[in-house]
Coordinates of N, CA, C and O in Angstrom, one line a residue:
L1 N -0.1 2.2 33.7 CA -1.5 2.6 32.6 C -2.4 3.2 33.7 O -3.2 4.0 33.3
N2 N -2.5 2.4 34.9 CA -3.7 2.8 35.6 C -3.4 4.1 36.3 O -4.4 4.7 36.4
R3 N -2.2 4.1 36.8 CA -1.9 5.4 37.2 C -2.2 6.7 36.4 O -2.8 7.8 36.9
I4 N -1.9 6.4 35.1 CA -2.1 7.5 34.3 C -3.7 7.6 34.0 O -4.4 8.9 34.0
K5 N -4.4 6.9 33.9 CA -5.9 6.9 33.7 C -6.3 7.7 35.1 O -7.6 8.4 34.9
A6 N -6.1 7.2 36.2 CA -6.5 7.9 37.5 C -6.2 9.0 37.8 O -6.9 9.6 38.2
S7 N -5.5 9.4 36.8 CA -4.5 11.1 37.0 C -5.6 12.0 36.5 O -5.8 13.0 36.4
G8 N -6.5 11.1 35.3 CA -7.5 12.2 34.8 C -7.1 12.6 33.3 O -7.2 13.2 32.5
L9 N -5.8 12.4 33.0 CA -5.1 12.6 31.9 C -5.5 12.3 30.9 O -6.1 10.7 30.9
K10 N -5.7 12.5 29.4 CA -6.3 11.9 28.4 C -5.2 11.1 27.8 O -4.1 11.6 28.1
L11 N -5.2 10.2 27.1 CA -4.3 8.9 26.8 C -4.9 8.5 25.3 O -6.0 8.2 25.0
R12 N -4.0 8.2 24.5 CA -4.1 7.3 23.2 C -2.8 6.2 23.0 O -1.9 6.8 23.3
F13 N -3.3 5.3 22.4 CA -2.6 4.3 21.8 C -2.2 4.1 20.6 O -3.6 4.1 20.2
C14 N -1.3 4.5 20.0 CA -1.1 4.8 18.8 C -0.2 3.4 18.2 O 0.7 3.3 18.7
T15 N -1.0 3.3 17.4 CA -0.5 1.8 16.6 C -0.3 1.9 15.2 O -1.3 2.5 14.5
N16 N 0.5 1.2 14.5 CA 0.7 1.1 13.1 C 0.2 -0.2 12.7 O 0.3 -0.4 11.5
E17 N -0.7 -0.9 13.4 CA -1.5 -2.0 13.1 C -2.1 -1.7 11.8 O -3.0 -0.7 11.8
T18 N -2.0 -2.6 10.8 CA -3.0 -2.4 9.6 C -3.2 -3.8 8.9 O -3.9 -4.2 8.1
Q19 N -3.4 -4.7 9.9 CA -3.8 -6.1 9.3 C -4.7 -6.7 10.3 O -5.2 -7.7 10.1
A20 N -5.4 -6.1 11.5 CA -6.2 -6.4 12.0 C -7.1 -5.0 12.5 O -6.6 -4.1 12.4
T21 N -8.2 -5.1 12.7 CA -9.2 -4.1 13.2 C -8.5 -3.8 14.8 O -8.0 -4.2 15.3
R22 N -9.2 -2.5 15.2 CA -9.1 -2.0 16.4 C -9.5 -3.0 17.7 O -8.7 -3.3 18.6
E23 N -10.3 -3.5 17.1 CA -11.1 -4.7 18.0 C -10.0 -5.7 18.5 O -9.9 -6.4 19.5
E24 N -9.6 -6.1 17.3 CA -8.9 -7.3 17.6 C -7.5 -7.0 18.4 O -7.1 -7.8 18.9
F25 N -7.1 -5.5 17.9 CA -5.6 -5.3 18.4 C -6.0 -5.0 20.1 O -5.0 -5.8 20.9
V26 N -7.3 -4.6 20.6 CA -7.7 -4.3 21.8 C -7.8 -5.9 22.1 O -7.6 -6.2 23.6
K27 N -8.2 -6.6 21.8 CA -8.5 -7.9 22.5 C -7.3 -8.7 23.0 O -7.1 -9.1 23.9
K28 N -6.2 -8.6 22.2 CA -5.1 -9.2 22.1 C -4.0 -8.2 23.5 O -3.8 -8.9 24.3
L29 N -4.2 -6.9 23.7 CA -4.1 -6.4 24.6 C -4.7 -6.8 25.8 O -3.8 -6.8 26.8
Q30 N -5.9 -6.9 25.9 CA -6.7 -7.0 26.9 C -6.3 -8.4 27.4 O -6.1 -8.9 28.9
G31 N -6.1 -9.4 26.7 CA -5.7 -10.4 27.0 C -4.3 -10.8 27.6 O -3.9 -11.6 28.1
L32 N -3.2 -9.6 27.4 CA -2.2 -9.3 28.1 C -2.3 -8.7 29.3 O -1.2 -8.3 30.1
G33 N -3.6 -8.3 29.8 CA -3.7 -7.7 31.0 C -4.1 -6.1 31.5 O -3.9 -5.6 31.8
F34 N -4.0 -5.6 30.1 CA -4.2 -4.1 29.9 C -5.8 -3.8 30.0 O -6.4 -4.3 29.2
D35 N -6.0 -2.8 30.6 CA -7.1 -2.2 30.7 C -7.1 -1.4 29.6 O -6.9 0.1 29.7
I36 N -7.8 -1.5 28.4 CA -7.8 -0.7 27.2 C -9.2 -0.9 26.5 O -9.5 -2.1 26.6
S37 N -9.5 0.1 26.0 CA -10.7 0.1 25.1 C -10.5 0.4 23.6 O -9.7 1.1 23.5
V38 N -11.4 0.2 22.7 CA -11.3 0.6 21.1 C -11.2 2.1 21.2 O -10.3 2.7 20.6
A39 N -12.2 2.8 21.9 CA -12.0 4.1 21.9 C -10.6 5.2 22.4 O -10.7 6.1 21.8
E40 N -10.0 4.1 22.9 CA -8.1 4.8 23.5 C -7.2 4.4 22.3 O -6.2 4.6 22.3
V41 N -7.5 3.8 20.8 CA -6.8 3.6 19.8 C -6.9 4.0 18.9 O -7.8 4.6 18.2
T42 N -5.7 4.9 18.4 CA -5.5 5.5 17.0 C -5.0 4.7 16.1 O -3.6 4.2 16.7
A43 N -5.7 4.2 15.1 CA -4.5 3.5 14.2 C -5.0 4.1 12.5 O -5.8 5.0 12.6
P44 N -4.3 3.5 11.8 CA -3.9 4.4 10.2 C -5.3 4.1 9.8 O -6.0 5.2 9.0
A45 N -6.0 2.8 10.1 CA -7.3 2.7 9.2 C -8.3 4.0 9.3 O -9.2 4.6 8.5
P46 N -8.9 4.1 10.6 CA -9.7 5.2 11.2 C -9.4 6.5 10.8 O -10.0 7.2 10.1
A47 N -7.7 6.7 10.9 CA -7.2 8.0 10.1 C -7.8 8.3 8.8 O -8.1 9.4 8.3
A48 N -7.5 7.2 8.0 CA -7.8 7.0 6.5 C -9.2 7.5 6.3 O -9.8 8.0 5.7
C49 N -10.4 7.1 6.9 CA -11.5 6.8 6.9 C -12.0 8.4 7.2 O -13.0 9.0 6.7
R50 N -11.3 9.2 7.9 CA -11.7 10.6 8.2 C -11.1 11.3 7.2 O -12.1 12.2 6.6
I51 N -10.0 10.9 6.6 CA -9.6 11.7 5.3 C -10.8 11.6 4.0 O -11.2 12.3 3.5
L52 N -11.1 10.2 4.0 CA -12.1 9.9 2.9 C -13.2 10.5 3.2 O -13.6 11.0 2.1
K53 N -13.7 10.5 4.2 CA -15.2 11.3 4.7 C -14.5 12.6 4.1 O -15.9 13.4 3.7
E54 N -13.9 13.3 5.0 CA -14.0 14.6 4.7 C -13.6 15.1 3.5 O -14.0 16.6 2.8
R55 N -12.8 14.4 2.3 CA -12.6 14.7 1.0 C -14.0 13.9 0.0 O -13.2 14.2 -1.1
S56 N -14.7 13.4 0.3 CA -15.6 12.8 -0.2 C -14.8 11.7 -1.4 O -15.4 11.9 -2.2
L57 N -14.1 10.9 -0.6 CA -13.1 10.0 -1.6 C -13.6 8.9 -1.2 O -14.3 8.3 -0.4
R58 N -13.8 8.0 -2.8 CA -14.1 6.1 -2.3 C -13.1 5.8 -3.0 O -12.7 5.5 -3.8
P59 N -12.6 4.8 -2.0 CA -11.3 4.3 -2.4 C -11.7 2.7 -2.7 O -12.4 2.2 -2.6
H60 N -10.6 2.4 -3.3 CA -10.1 0.9 -3.9 C -9.2 0.8 -2.7 O -8.2 1.2 -2.7
L61 N -9.6 -0.4 -2.2 CA -8.9 -0.8 -0.8 C -8.2 -2.3 -1.2 O -8.3 -3.3 -1.8
L62 N -6.8 -1.9 -1.1 CA -5.7 -2.9 -1.1 C -5.2 -3.1 0.2 O -4.2 -2.3 0.5
V63 N -5.6 -3.4 0.9 CA -5.5 -3.9 2.6 C -5.9 -5.5 2.9 O -6.4 -6.2 2.1
H64 N -5.3 -5.7 4.0 CA -5.6 -7.0 4.7 C -7.0 -7.1 4.8 O -7.6 -6.5 5.0
N65 N -7.5 -8.6 4.4 CA -9.0 -8.9 4.3 C -9.7 -8.4 6.0 O -10.7 -8.1 6.0
D66 N -8.6 -8.8 6.9 CA -8.9 -8.5 8.4 C -9.2 -7.1 8.7 O -9.8 -6.9 9.9
L67 N -8.7 -6.2 7.6 CA -9.1 -4.9 8.1 C -10.0 -3.9 7.3 O -10.4 -2.9 7.8
V68 N -10.6 -5.0 6.5 CA -11.7 -4.4 5.5 C -12.9 -3.7 6.6 O -13.5 -2.8 6.2
P69 N -13.0 -4.6 7.8 CA -14.4 -3.8 8.3 C -14.3 -2.6 9.0 O -15.2 -1.9 9.4
E70 N -13.1 -2.2 9.0 CA -12.5 -0.5 9.1 C -13.3 0.3 8.4 O -13.2 1.6 8.4
F71 N -13.3 -0.1 7.2 CA -14.1 1.0 6.0 C -15.4 0.2 6.0 O -15.7 0.8 4.8
A72 N -16.0 -0.2 6.6 CA -17.6 -0.5 6.5 C -18.4 0.7 6.3 O -19.5 0.5 5.4
E73 N -18.5 1.8 7.0 CA -19.0 2.9 6.7 C -18.8 3.8 5.5 O -19.1 4.7 5.1
I74 N -17.5 3.6 4.6 CA -17.1 4.1 3.4 C -17.9 3.7 1.9 O -17.7 2.5 1.7
D75 N -18.1 4.9 1.3 CA -18.6 4.5 0.2 C -17.4 4.0 -0.8 O -16.5 4.7 -1.2
K76 N -17.6 2.5 -1.6 CA -16.3 2.1 -2.2 C -17.0 1.9 -3.4 O -16.1 1.3 -4.4
T77 N -18.0 2.3 -4.1 CA -18.7 2.4 -5.4 C -17.5 3.4 -6.3 O -17.5 4.8 -5.6
N78 N -17.5 3.0 -7.3 CA -16.8 3.6 -8.6 C -15.6 4.7 -7.7 O -15.7 5.9 -7.6
P79 N -14.3 3.7 -7.7 CA -13.4 4.5 -6.5 C -12.9 5.7 -7.5 O -12.5 5.8 -8.6
N80 N -12.4 6.8 -6.5 CA -11.9 8.1 -7.1 C -10.3 8.0 -6.1 O -9.7 9.1 -6.2
C81 N -10.1 6.9 -5.4 CA -8.6 6.8 -4.9 C -8.1 5.4 -4.7 O -9.0 4.8 -4.8
V82 N -7.2 5.1 -4.0 CA -6.1 4.0 -3.7 C -5.9 4.0 -2.3 O -5.0 4.8 -1.7
V83 N -6.3 3.1 -1.5 CA -5.8 3.1 -0.1 C -5.1 1.8 0.0 O -5.7 0.4 0.0
V84 N -3.8 1.8 0.2 CA -2.8 0.7 0.4 C -2.4 0.6 1.8 O -1.9 1.4 2.5
G85 N -2.4 -0.6 2.2 CA -2.1 -1.0 3.6 C -1.2 -2.4 3.6 O -0.8 -2.5 2.6
D86 N -1.0 -2.9 4.8 CA -0.1 -4.2 4.9 C -1.3 -5.3 4.3 O -1.9 -5.9 5.3
A87 N -1.3 -5.3 3.3 CA -2.5 -6.2 2.5 C -1.5 -7.9 2.7 O -2.3 -8.7 2.1
A88 N -0.6 -8.0 2.9 CA 0.0 -9.5 3.1 C -0.2 -10.4 1.6 O 0.3 -10.3 0.6
E89 N -1.2 -11.5 2.0 CA -1.4 -12.1 0.8 C -2.1 -11.5 -0.3 O -2.3 -11.9 -1.2
N90 N -2.7 -10.3 -0.1 CA -3.4 -9.8 -1.1 C -2.4 -8.8 -1.9 O -3.0 -8.2 -2.8
F91 N -1.0 -8.7 -1.8 CA -0.3 -8.1 -2.6 C 0.4 -9.1 -3.6 O 1.0 -9.9 -3.4
T92 N -0.8 -9.4 -4.5 CA -0.3 -10.4 -5.9 C -0.2 -9.2 -7.0 O -0.7 -7.9 -6.4
Y93 N 0.2 -9.6 -8.1 CA 0.7 -8.9 -9.2 C -0.9 -8.3 -9.5 O -1.0 -6.8 -10.1
A94 N -1.9 -9.2 -9.8 CA -3.1 -8.6 -10.0 C -3.7 -7.6 -9.1 O -4.5 -6.8 -10.1
N95 N -3.4 -7.7 -8.2 CA -4.2 -6.7 -7.2 C -3.4 -5.5 -7.4 O -4.3 -4.4 -7.2
L96 N -2.2 -5.4 -7.4 CA -1.4 -4.2 -7.6 C -2.0 -3.9 -8.8 O -1.7 -2.4 -8.8
N97 N -2.0 -4.3 -10.2 CA -2.1 -3.8 -11.4 C -3.2 -3.1 -11.6 O -3.6 -2.3 -11.6
E98 N -4.5 -3.9 -10.8 CA -5.9 -3.3 -10.6 C -5.7 -1.6 -10.0 O -6.3 -0.8 -10.3
A99 N -4.7 -1.6 -8.8 CA -4.7 -0.2 -8.1 C -3.8 0.4 -9.1 O -4.2 1.7 -9.2
F100 N -2.8 0.2 -9.7 CA -2.0 1.1 -10.7 C -3.0 1.5 -11.8 O -3.2 2.3 -12.0
R101 N -3.9 0.6 -12.2 CA -4.8 1.0 -13.1 C -5.9 2.2 -12.9 O -5.9 3.0 -13.7
L102 N -6.3 1.9 -11.8 CA -7.2 2.8 -11.3 C -6.7 4.3 -11.1 O -7.0 5.1 -11.3
L103 N -5.2 4.4 -10.3 CA -4.2 5.4 -10.2 C -4.2 6.1 -11.8 O -4.4 7.5 -11.9
I104 N -3.5 5.2 -12.3 CA -3.1 6.0 -13.9 C -4.1 6.3 -14.5 O -3.9 7.6 -15.6
G105 N -5.2 6.0 -14.6 CA -6.5 6.7 -15.1 C -7.3 7.6 -14.4 O -7.8 8.5 -15.3
M106 N -6.8 8.1 -13.4 CA -6.9 9.4 -13.0 C -6.3 10.7 -13.3 O -5.1 10.6 -13.5
E107 N -7.3 11.6 -13.3 CA -6.4 13.1 -13.7 C -5.7 13.5 -12.6 O -4.7 14.2 -13.0
K108 N -6.3 13.3 -11.2 CA -5.4 13.8 -10.0 C -5.4 12.7 -9.3 O -6.0 12.4 -8.4
P109 N -4.6 11.6 -9.5 CA -4.4 10.2 -8.9 C -4.4 10.5 -7.0 O -3.5 11.4 -6.9
V110 N -5.2 10.0 -6.4 CA -4.8 10.1 -4.9 C -4.6 8.7 -4.4 O -5.5 7.5 -4.6
L111 N -3.3 8.4 -3.8 CA -2.7 7.3 -3.2 C -2.5 7.4 -1.8 O -1.8 8.6 -1.0
I112 N -3.5 7.0 -1.1 CA -3.5 6.6 0.7 C -2.8 5.9 1.1 O -3.1 4.6 0.7
S113 N -1.6 5.9 1.9 CA -0.9 4.7 2.1 C -1.2 4.5 3.9 O -1.0 5.6 4.7
L114 N -1.5 3.6 4.5 CA -1.8 3.6 6.0 C -0.1 3.5 6.6 O -0.1 3.0 7.8
G115 N 0.9 3.3 5.9 CA 2.2 3.3 6.8 C 3.3 3.3 5.6 O 2.9 3.7 4.3
R116 N 4.4 3.3 5.9 CA 5.5 3.5 4.8 C 6.6 2.4 5.5 O 7.9 2.8 5.0
G117 N 6.3 1.4 5.9 CA 7.5 0.3 6.4 C 8.1 -0.2 5.2 O 7.8 -0.7 4.4
R118 N 9.3 -0.6 5.4 CA 9.9 -1.2 4.2 C 9.6 -2.7 4.3 O 9.2 -3.3 3.7
Y119 N 10.0 -3.4 5.2 CA 9.7 -4.9 6.0 C 9.6 -4.9 7.3 O 10.1 -4.2 8.1
Y120 N 9.0 -6.3 7.8 CA 9.3 -6.6 8.9 C 9.3 -8.3 9.3 O 9.6 -8.8 8.1
K121 N 9.2 -8.5 10.4 CA 9.9 -10.0 10.7 C 8.8 -11.1 11.1 O 7.8 -9.9 12.4
E122 N 8.2 -11.7 10.7 CA 7.4 -12.9 11.3 C 8.2 -13.9 11.6 O 9.5 -14.2 11.3
T123 N 7.7 -15.0 12.1 CA 8.3 -16.4 12.7 C 9.1 -16.9 11.5 O 10.0 -17.7 11.7
D124 N 8.3 -16.7 10.1 CA 8.7 -17.4 9.1 C 9.9 -16.6 8.2 O 10.3 -17.3 7.2
G125 N 10.1 -15.4 8.9 CA 11.3 -14.6 8.1 C 10.6 -13.0 7.6 O 9.7 -12.8 8.4
L126 N 11.6 -12.5 7.2 CA 11.5 -11.0 6.8 C 10.4 -11.1 5.7 O 10.3 -11.9 4.6
K127 N 9.4 -10.0 5.6 CA 8.5 -9.9 4.6 C 8.4 -8.1 4.3 O 8.6 -7.6 5.3
L128 N 8.2 -7.8 3.0 CA 8.2 -6.7 2.4 C 6.7 -6.2 3.2 O 5.7 -6.8 3.4
D129 N 6.9 -4.8 3.7 CA 5.8 -4.3 4.2 C 5.5 -3.0 3.2 O 5.2 -3.2 2.1
V130 N 4.3 -2.5 3.5 CA 3.3 -1.6 2.6 C 4.4 -0.5 1.9 O 3.7 -0.2 0.8
G131 N 5.4 -0.1 2.6 CA 6.2 0.9 1.9 C 6.7 0.8 0.8 O 6.7 1.6 -0.4
A132 N 7.1 -0.6 0.3 CA 7.9 -1.2 -1.0 C 6.4 -1.0 -2.0 O 7.1 -0.9 -3.2
Y133 N 5.3 -1.7 -1.6 CA 4.5 -1.3 -2.2 C 3.8 0.0 -2.7 O 3.7 0.3 -3.8
M134 N 3.8 0.7 -1.7 CA 3.4 2.0 -2.1 C 4.5 2.8 -2.8 O 4.0 3.6 -4.0
K135 N 5.6 2.7 -3.1 CA 6.8 3.0 -3.5 C 6.8 3.0 -5.0 O 7.1 3.3 -5.8
A136 N 6.3 1.5 -5.3 CA 5.8 1.2 -6.8 C 5.0 1.9 -7.2 O 4.9 2.4 -8.4
L137 N 4.1 2.0 -6.6 CA 2.4 2.6 -6.9 C 3.0 4.2 -7.3 O 2.5 4.8 -8.3
E138 N 4.0 4.8 -6.4 CA 4.1 6.2 -6.6 C 5.1 6.1 -7.9 O 4.5 7.3 -8.6
Y139 N 6.0 5.3 -7.9 CA 6.3 5.5 -9.1 C 6.0 5.1 -10.7 O 6.1 5.9 -11.5
A140 N 5.1 4.2 -10.4 CA 4.4 3.9 -11.7 C 3.5 4.9 -12.4 O 2.9 5.0 -13.1
C141 N 2.8 5.7 -11.1 CA 2.0 6.5 -11.6 C 2.0 8.2 -11.0 O 1.3 9.1 -11.7
D142 N 3.6 8.4 -11.0 CA 3.9 9.7 -10.9 C 2.9 10.4 -9.7 O 2.4 11.4 -10.0
V143 N 2.5 9.7 -8.4 CA 2.1 10.4 -7.5 C 3.0 10.0 -6.1 O 3.4 9.3 -6.1
Q144 N 2.4 11.0 -5.4 CA 3.1 11.1 -3.8 C 1.7 10.8 -3.0 O 1.0 11.1 -3.0
A145 N 2.5 9.2 -2.5 CA 1.1 9.0 -1.5 C 1.2 10.0 -0.1 O 2.1 10.4 0.0
E146 N 0.1 9.8 0.3 CA -0.4 10.5 1.8 C -0.2 9.3 2.7 O -0.8 8.7 2.6
V147 N 0.8 9.6 3.4 CA 0.7 8.8 4.6 C 0.5 9.1 5.6 O 0.2 10.0 6.3
V148 N -0.6 8.1 6.2 CA -1.6 8.4 7.3 C -1.1 7.5 8.7 O -1.6 7.7 10.3
G149 N -0.2 6.5 8.8 CA 0.2 6.1 10.0 C 1.6 6.7 10.4 O 2.1 7.8 10.1
K150 N 2.1 6.2 11.4 CA 3.6 7.0 12.3 C 4.3 6.4 11.4 O 4.7 5.7 10.3
P151 N 5.4 7.4 11.1 CA 5.5 8.8 11.8 C 5.2 10.1 11.4 O 5.5 11.4 11.7
A152 N 4.0 9.7 10.4 CA 3.3 11.0 9.7 C 2.9 12.2 10.7 O 2.0 11.3 11.7
K153 N 3.0 13.2 10.7 CA 2.6 14.0 11.3 C 0.8 14.1 11.4 O 0.4 14.7 12.5
M154 N 0.1 14.1 10.3 CA -1.4 13.9 10.3 C -1.5 13.0 11.2 O -3.0 13.0 11.9
F155 N -1.1 11.6 11.3 CA -1.4 10.5 12.2 C -1.7 10.8 13.7 O -2.6 10.9 14.2
F156 N -0.4 11.6 14.1 CA -0.4 12.2 15.5 C -1.6 13.6 15.8 O -2.1 13.7 16.7
E157 N -2.2 14.2 14.6 CA -2.5 15.2 14.8 C -4.1 14.6 15.0 O -5.3 14.8 15.6
S158 N -4.1 13.5 14.2 CA -5.6 12.9 14.2 C -6.0 12.5 15.7 O -7.1 12.5 16.2
A159 N -4.9 11.4 16.1 CA -4.9 11.3 17.6 C -5.0 12.5 18.4 O -6.3 12.3 19.8
L160 N -4.5 13.5 18.3 CA -5.2 14.3 19.1 C -6.5 15.2 19.0 O -7.1 15.7 20.0
A161 N -7.1 15.4 17.8 CA -8.2 15.6 17.2 C -9.4 14.8 18.3 O -10.5 14.6 18.5
E162 N -9.0 13.2 18.0 CA -9.9 12.2 18.7 C -10.1 12.4 20.2 O -11.2 12.2 20.7
M163 N -9.1 13.2 20.5 CA -9.3 13.3 22.2 C -9.8 14.8 22.4 O -10.1 14.9 23.6
G164 N -9.7 15.7 21.4 CA -10.6 17.1 21.9 C -9.1 17.9 22.2 O -9.7 18.9 23.1
V165 N -7.9 17.6 21.8 CA -7.0 18.3 22.7 C -6.0 18.8 21.4 O -5.5 18.3 20.4
P166 N -5.9 20.4 21.7 CA -5.2 21.3 21.1 C -3.6 20.6 20.7 O -3.1 20.6 21.9
P167 N -2.9 20.5 19.4 CA -1.7 20.4 19.5 C -0.5 21.1 20.6 O 0.2 20.3 21.4
Q168 N -0.9 22.4 20.7 CA 0.0 22.9 22.0 C -0.3 22.6 23.1 O 0.3 22.8 24.2
Q169 N -1.5 21.9 23.5 CA -1.4 21.1 24.9 C -0.6 19.9 25.2 O -1.0 19.2 26.2

């Protein structure tokens, strides 16, 4: 990492982390000895925020409580879309139903997903990931989610845009 930085090449750390802010992610990596800053991290939440701002969307957030600060500068009044991430304990029937009601009530529903993972492993075992909940909302609302995390092309284009590097370079 130090050699890459010393070479003058631009770099980005691309993560699908959707249970914590980039600041928390960076603190963890710094604690492991990595010389990394928040400005060098591309994550799904900031990529979603760019889309929300560009398209004047106001999200209903179904995300992990620790991720909410990433959306601090986004208008969330009178939602006209739903953003779903790995909400962990926030994936309750009531919260999913609220997202469903918002989407089903829209003429042109917009569902943005911070990932599409099926499941992941924690110390206490396997857990459903955001993709399972995204698919439920897609099916119930007859909508196709826009995925902004890895491996979506849009995610990597977002990282390139942050660095000011055209894809062909």
